[in-house]
CSV table of C-alpha atoms in Angstrom, one decimal:
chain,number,residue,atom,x,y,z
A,1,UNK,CA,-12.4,26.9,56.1
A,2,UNK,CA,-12.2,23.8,54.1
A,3,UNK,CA,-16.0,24.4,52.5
A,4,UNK,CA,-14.6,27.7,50.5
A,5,UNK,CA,-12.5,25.6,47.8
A,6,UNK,CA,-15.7,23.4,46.8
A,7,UNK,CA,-16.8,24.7,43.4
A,8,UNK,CA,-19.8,23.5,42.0
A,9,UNK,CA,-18.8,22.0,39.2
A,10,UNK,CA,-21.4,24.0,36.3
A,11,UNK,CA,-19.0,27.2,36.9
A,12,UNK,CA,-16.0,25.5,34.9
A,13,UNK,CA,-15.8,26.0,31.3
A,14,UNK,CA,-15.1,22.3,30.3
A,15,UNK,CA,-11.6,21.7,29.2
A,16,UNK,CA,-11.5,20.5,25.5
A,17,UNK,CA,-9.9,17.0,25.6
A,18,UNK,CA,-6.3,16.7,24.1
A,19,UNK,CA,-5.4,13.4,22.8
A,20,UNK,CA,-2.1,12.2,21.6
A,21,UNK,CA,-1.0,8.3,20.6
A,22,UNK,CA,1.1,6.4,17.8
A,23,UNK,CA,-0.2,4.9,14.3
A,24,UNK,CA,1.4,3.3,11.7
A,25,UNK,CA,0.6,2.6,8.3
A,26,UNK,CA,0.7,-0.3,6.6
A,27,UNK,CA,0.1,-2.1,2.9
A,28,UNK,CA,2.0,-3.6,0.5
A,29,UNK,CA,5.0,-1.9,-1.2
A,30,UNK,CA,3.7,0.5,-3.4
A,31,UNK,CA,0.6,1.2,-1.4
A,32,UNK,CA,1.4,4.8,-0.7
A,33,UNK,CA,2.6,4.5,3.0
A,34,UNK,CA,5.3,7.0,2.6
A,35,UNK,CA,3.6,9.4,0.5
A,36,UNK,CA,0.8,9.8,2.8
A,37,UNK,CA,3.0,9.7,6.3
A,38,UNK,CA,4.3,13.4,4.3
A,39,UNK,CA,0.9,14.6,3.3
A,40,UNK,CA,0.0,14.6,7.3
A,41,UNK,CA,3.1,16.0,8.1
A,42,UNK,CA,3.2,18.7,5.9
A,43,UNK,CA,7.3,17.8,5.1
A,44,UNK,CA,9.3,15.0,3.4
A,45,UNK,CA,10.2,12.8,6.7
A,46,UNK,CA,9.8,9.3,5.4
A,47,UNK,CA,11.7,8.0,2.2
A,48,UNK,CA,9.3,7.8,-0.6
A,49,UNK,CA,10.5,5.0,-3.8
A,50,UNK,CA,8.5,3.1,-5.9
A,51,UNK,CA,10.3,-0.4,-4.7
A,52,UNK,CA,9.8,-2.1,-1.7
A,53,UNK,CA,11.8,-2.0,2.2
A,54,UNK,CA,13.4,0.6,1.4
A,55,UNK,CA,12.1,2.4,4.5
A,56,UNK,CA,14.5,0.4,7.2
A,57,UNK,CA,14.0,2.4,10.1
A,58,UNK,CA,10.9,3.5,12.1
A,59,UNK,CA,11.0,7.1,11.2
A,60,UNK,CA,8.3,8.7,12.6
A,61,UNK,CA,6.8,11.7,11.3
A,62,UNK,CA,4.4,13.9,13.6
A,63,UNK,CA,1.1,15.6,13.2
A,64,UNK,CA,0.4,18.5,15.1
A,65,UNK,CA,-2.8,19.5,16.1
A,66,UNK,CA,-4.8,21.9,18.2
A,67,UNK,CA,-6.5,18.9,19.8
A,68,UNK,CA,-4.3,16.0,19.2
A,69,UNK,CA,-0.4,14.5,18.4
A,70,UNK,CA,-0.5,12.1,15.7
A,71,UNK,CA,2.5,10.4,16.1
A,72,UNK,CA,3.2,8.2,13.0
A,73,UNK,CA,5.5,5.5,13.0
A,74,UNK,CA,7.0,3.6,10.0
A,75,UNK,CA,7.4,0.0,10.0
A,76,UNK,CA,8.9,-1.7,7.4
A,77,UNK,CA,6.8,-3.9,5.3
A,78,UNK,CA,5.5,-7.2,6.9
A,79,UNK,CA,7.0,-9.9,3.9
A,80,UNK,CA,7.4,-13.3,3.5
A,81,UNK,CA,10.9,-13.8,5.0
A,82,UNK,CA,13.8,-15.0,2.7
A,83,UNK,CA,17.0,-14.0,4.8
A,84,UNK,CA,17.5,-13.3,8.6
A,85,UNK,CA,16.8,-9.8,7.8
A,86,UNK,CA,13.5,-10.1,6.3
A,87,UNK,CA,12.6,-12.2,9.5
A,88,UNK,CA,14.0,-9.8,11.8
A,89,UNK,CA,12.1,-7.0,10.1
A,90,UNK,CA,8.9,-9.2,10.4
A,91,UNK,CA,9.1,-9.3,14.2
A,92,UNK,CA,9.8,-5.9,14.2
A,93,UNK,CA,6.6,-5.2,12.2
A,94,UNK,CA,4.5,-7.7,14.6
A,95,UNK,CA,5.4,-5.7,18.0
A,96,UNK,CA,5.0,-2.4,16.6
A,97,UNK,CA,1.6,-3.0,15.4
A,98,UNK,CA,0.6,-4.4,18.9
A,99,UNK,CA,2.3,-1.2,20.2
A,100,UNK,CA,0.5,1.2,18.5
A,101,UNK,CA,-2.8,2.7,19.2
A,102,UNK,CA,-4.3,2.5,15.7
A,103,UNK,CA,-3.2,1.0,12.3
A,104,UNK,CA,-3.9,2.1,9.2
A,105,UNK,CA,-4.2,-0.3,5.9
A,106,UNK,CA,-3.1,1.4,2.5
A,107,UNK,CA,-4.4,-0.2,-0.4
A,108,UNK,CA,-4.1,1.8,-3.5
A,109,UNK,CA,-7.7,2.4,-5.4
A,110,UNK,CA,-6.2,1.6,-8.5
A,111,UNK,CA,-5.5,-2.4,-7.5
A,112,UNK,CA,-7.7,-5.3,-6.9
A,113,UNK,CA,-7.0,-6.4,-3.6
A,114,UNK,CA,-4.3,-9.1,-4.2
A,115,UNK,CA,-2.2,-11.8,-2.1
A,116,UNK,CA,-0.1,-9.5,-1.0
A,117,UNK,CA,-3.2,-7.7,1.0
A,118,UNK,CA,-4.7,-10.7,2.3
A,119,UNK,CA,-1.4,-11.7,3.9
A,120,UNK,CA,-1.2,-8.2,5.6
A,121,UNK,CA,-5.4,-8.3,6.5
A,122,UNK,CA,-4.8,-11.8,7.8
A,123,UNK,CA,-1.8,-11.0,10.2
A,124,UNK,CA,-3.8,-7.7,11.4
A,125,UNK,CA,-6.9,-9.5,12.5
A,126,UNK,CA,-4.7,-11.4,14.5
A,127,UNK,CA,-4.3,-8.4,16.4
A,128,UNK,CA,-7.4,-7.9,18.0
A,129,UNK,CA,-7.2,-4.9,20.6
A,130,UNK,CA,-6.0,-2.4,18.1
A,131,UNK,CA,-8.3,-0.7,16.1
A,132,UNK,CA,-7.9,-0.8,12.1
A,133,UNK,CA,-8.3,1.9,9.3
A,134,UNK,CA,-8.8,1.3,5.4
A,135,UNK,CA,-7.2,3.5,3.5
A,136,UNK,CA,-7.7,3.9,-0.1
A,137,UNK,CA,-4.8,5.7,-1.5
A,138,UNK,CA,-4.5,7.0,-4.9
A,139,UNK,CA,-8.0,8.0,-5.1
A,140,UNK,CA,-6.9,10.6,-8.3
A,141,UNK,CA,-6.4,7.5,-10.5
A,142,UNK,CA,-9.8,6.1,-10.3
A,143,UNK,CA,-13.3,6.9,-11.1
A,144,UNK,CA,-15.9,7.1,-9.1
A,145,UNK,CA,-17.7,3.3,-9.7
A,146,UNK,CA,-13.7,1.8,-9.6
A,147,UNK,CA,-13.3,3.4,-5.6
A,148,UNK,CA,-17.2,2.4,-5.1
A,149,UNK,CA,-16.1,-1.4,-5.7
A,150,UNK,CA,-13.1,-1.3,-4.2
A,151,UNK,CA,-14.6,0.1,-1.4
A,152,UNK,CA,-17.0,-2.8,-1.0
A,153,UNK,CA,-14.3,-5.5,-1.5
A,154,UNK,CA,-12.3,-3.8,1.6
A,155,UNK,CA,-15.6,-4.2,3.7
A,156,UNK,CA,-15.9,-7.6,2.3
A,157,UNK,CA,-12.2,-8.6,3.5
A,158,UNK,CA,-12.4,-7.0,6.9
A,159,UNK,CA,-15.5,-9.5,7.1
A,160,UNK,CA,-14.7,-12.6,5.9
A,161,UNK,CA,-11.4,-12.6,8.4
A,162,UNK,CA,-13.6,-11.6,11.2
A,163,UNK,CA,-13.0,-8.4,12.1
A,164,UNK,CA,-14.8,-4.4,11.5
A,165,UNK,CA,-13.0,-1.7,10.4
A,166,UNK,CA,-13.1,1.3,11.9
A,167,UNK,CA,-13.2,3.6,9.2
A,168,UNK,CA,-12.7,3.0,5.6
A,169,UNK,CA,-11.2,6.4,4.3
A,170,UNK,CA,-10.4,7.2,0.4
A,171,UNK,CA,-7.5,9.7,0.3
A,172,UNK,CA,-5.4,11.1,-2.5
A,173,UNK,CA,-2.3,12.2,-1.3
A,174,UNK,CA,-0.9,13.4,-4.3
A,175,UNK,CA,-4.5,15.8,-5.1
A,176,UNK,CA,-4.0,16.8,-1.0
A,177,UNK,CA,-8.0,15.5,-1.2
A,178,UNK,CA,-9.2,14.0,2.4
A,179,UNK,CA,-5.7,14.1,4.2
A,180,UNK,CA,-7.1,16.2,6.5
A,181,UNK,CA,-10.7,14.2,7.1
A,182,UNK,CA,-8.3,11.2,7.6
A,183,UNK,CA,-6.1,13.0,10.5
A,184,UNK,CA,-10.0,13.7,11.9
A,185,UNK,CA,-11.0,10.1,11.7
A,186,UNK,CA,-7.6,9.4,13.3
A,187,UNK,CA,-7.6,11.3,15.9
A,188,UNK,CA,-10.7,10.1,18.1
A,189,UNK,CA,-9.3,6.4,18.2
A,190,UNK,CA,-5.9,7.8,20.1
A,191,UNK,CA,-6.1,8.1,24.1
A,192,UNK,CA,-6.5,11.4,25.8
A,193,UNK,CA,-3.1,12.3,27.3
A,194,UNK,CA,-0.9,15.7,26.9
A,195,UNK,CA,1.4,16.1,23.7
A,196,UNK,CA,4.4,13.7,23.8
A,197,UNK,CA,6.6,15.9,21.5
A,198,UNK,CA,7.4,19.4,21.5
A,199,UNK,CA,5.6,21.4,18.7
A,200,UNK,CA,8.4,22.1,16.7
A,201,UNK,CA,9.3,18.3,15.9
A,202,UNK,CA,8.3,16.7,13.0
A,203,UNK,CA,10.5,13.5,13.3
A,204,UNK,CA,12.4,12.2,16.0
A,205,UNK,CA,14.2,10.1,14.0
A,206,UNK,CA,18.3,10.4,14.8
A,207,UNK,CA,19.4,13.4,12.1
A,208,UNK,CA,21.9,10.5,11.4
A,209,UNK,CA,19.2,8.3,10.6
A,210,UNK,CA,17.5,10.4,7.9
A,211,UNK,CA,21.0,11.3,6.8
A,212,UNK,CA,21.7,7.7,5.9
A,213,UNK,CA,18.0,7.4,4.2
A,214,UNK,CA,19.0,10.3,1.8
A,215,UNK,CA,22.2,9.4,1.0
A,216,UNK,CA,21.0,5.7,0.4
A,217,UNK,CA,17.8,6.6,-1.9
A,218,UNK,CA,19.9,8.7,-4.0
A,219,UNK,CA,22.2,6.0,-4.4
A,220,UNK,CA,19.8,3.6,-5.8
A,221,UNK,CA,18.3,6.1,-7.8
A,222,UNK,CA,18.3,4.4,-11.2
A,223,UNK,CA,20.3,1.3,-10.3
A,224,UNK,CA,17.1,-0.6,-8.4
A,225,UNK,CA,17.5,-3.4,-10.7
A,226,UNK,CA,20.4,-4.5,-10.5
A,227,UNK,CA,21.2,-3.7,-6.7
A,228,UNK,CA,17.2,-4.3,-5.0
A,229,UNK,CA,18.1,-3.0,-1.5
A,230,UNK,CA,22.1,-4.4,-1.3
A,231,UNK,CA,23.0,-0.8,0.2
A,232,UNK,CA,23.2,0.2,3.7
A,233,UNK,CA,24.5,3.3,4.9
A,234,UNK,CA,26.3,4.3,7.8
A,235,UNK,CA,26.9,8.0,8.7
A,236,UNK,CA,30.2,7.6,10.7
A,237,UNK,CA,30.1,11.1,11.7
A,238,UNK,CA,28.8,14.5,11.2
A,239,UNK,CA,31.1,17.5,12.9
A,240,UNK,CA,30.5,21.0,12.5
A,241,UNK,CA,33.5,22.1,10.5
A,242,UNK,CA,35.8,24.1,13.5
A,243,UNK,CA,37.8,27.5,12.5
A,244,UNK,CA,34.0,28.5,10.8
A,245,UNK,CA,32.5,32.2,11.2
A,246,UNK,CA,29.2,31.6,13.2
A,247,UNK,CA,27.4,33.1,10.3
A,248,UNK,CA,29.3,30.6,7.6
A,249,UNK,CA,29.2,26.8,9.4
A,250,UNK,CA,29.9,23.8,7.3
A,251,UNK,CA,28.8,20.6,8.6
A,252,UNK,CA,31.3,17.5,7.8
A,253,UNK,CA,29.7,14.4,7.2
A,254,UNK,CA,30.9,11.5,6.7
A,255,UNK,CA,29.3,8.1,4.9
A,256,UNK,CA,30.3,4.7,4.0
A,257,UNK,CA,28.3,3.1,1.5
A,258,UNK,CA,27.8,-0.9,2.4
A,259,UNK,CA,27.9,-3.2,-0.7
A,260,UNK,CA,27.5,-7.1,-0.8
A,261,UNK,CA,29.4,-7.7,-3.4
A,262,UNK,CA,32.6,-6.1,-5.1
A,263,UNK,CA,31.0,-6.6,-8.4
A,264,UNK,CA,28.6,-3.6,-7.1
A,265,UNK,CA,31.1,-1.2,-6.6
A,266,UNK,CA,31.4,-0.5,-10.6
A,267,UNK,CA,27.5,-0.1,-10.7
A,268,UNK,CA,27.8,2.6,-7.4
A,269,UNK,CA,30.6,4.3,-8.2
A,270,UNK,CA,30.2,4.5,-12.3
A,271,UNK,CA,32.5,5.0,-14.9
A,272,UNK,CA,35.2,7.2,-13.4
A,273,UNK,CA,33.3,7.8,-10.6
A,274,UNK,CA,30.8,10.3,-12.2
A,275,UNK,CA,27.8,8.1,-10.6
A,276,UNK,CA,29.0,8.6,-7.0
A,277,UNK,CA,30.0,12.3,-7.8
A,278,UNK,CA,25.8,12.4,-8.4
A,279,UNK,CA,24.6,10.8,-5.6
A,280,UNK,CA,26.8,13.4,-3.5
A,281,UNK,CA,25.7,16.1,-5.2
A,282,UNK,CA,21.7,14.6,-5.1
A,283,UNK,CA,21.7,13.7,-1.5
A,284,UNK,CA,23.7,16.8,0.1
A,285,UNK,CA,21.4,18.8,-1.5
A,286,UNK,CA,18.7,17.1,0.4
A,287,UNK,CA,20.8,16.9,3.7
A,288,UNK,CA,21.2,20.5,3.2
A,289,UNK,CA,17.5,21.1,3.2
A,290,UNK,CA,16.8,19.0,5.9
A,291,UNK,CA,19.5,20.3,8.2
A,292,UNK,CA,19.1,23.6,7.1
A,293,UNK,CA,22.3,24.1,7.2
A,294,UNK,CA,25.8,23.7,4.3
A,295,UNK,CA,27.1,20.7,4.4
A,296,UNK,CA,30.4,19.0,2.9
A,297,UNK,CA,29.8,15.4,2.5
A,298,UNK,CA,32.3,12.2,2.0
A,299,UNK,CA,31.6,9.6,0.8
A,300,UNK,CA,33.1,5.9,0.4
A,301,UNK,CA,31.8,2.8,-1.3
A,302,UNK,CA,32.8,-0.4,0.9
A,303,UNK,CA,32.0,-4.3,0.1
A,304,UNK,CA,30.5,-5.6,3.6
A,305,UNK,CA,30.4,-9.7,2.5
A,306,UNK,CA,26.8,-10.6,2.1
A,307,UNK,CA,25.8,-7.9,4.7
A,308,UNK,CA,22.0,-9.1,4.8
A,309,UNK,CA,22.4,-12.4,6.3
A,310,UNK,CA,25.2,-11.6,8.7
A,311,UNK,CA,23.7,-11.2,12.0
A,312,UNK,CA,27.2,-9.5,13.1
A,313,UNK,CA,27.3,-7.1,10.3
A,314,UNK,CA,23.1,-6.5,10.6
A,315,UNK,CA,23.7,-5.1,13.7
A,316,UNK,CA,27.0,-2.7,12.9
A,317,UNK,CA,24.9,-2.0,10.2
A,318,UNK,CA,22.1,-1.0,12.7
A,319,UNK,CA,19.3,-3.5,12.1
């Protein structure tokens, strides 16, 4: 009986190979990390600002495909370490690059490759078994011979530190142009294996998590020079309002803004409190279209003493 379940093996129609696996961008500040991670996507998941760190937390945003799960993970950007935070960032950044199964290396088309790149180049070809993507963001704001050179220089570097890229993709975001050939390019390096997040997730980053991220880019919304990245915030709690129709819910959430200093609070809060009254306004607007849902927000402005080199207060603080 045992000789009827033997198939020859032509009669199958082969099964097309699924693949799914984690990458992460990296590149200095600036380099158009963010900006791409939502191009994948297809939706605003990361935190996109023109200064640096200001992405904290390894939000991951997720590419769906017929044939693949891109599953992008954020890290922070690798720095030279001033405070206990920037080194505990840094080790972050080291084990999630080993983690992952590909990396890709943003360098904007519209920069000579600087310090700042080498540093990053140098610590990835430490990093053997991991394959390694160019990117060339910003491709909109260069001509043709500017990407041509850059292009070469990228080879060059990958070179001279002893290692082969990959791929060396030119993207633009921003003109949507080659997103997609990157996800292609991105997608053979990942292992086969079945989809490792439902299809309707795009993030699986806490809601708190992103919650915070709003609240905290619209709060250094035009005060980046005088207040770099002294904010952290914590979303104590977010309740669905009780006593609400089903058709009318209200989502409570409350914030605490996390200053340094109490000379900050003035520059947070503005004069009588009309900057604070904006950042609400701003970011629950945002938490409304993430959430998809209304939300009343409070917020408070409180002075945590020197936050960024506390180790106790780093880690209420959730770093």
């Amino acid at each position: 009986m045992g000789a009827m379940s033997v198939r020859s093996q032509s009669s199958e129609p082969a099964q097309p190979v699924h693949r799914a696996g984690f990458a992460c961008f990296v590149g200095r500040p600036n380099a158009g990390k963010s900006t791409l991670t939502n191009a994948l996507v297809g939706q605003k998941v990361a935190i996109t600002s023109n200064r640096p760190q200001t992405t904290r937390h390894t939000v991951r945003g997720i590419v769906h495909r017929p044939d693949a799960q891109l599953i992008l993970v954020d890290t922070p950007g690798l720095h030279k370490p001033r405070t206990l935070l920037g080194e505990r960032l840094n080790d972050v950044v080291r084990t999630t690059w080993a983690e992952v199964d590909v990396i890709g290396f943003c360098l904007p088309a519209d920069q000579k490759i600087g310090p700042g790149d080498r540093f990053i180049a140098k610590e990835l070809a430490g990093i053997r078994k991991t394959p390694k993507v160019a990117v060339v963001t910003k491709t909109d704001l260069v001509d043709s011979k500017a990407l041509a050179e850059q292009l070469i220089a990228i080879d060059r570097l990958g070179k001279e530190l002893g290692f082969e890229w990959a791929e060396i993709v030119p993207v633009s975001a921003v003109g949507d142009r080659q997103v997609g050939l990157l996800a292609d390019l991105l997608v053979p390096l990942l292992p086969e294996g079945p989809a490792l997040y439902p299809e309707g997730d795009l993030t699986d980053e806490p809601e708190q998590v992103m919650v915070a991220e709003l609240i905290r880019e619209a709060a250094l919304e035009g005060v980046r020079d005088e207040l770099p990245h002294s904010i952290a915030v914590v979303v104590e709690e977010m309740l669905p309002r009780e006593d609400r129709p089903a058709d009318k819910p209200l989502l409570d959430i409350h914030a605490n803004l996390y200053i340094e200093r109490p000379s900050q609070k003035g520059i947070v809060i503005g004069p009588k409190g009309k900057r604070l009254k904006e950042v609400g306004i701003k970011s629950r607007r945002q938490i409304e279209a993430l959430l998809g849902t209304p939300v009343f927000l409070d917020l408070h402005v409180k002075v945590a003493k020197d936050w960024q080199r506390d180790p106790k207060q780093l880690r209420r603080l959730g770093f």
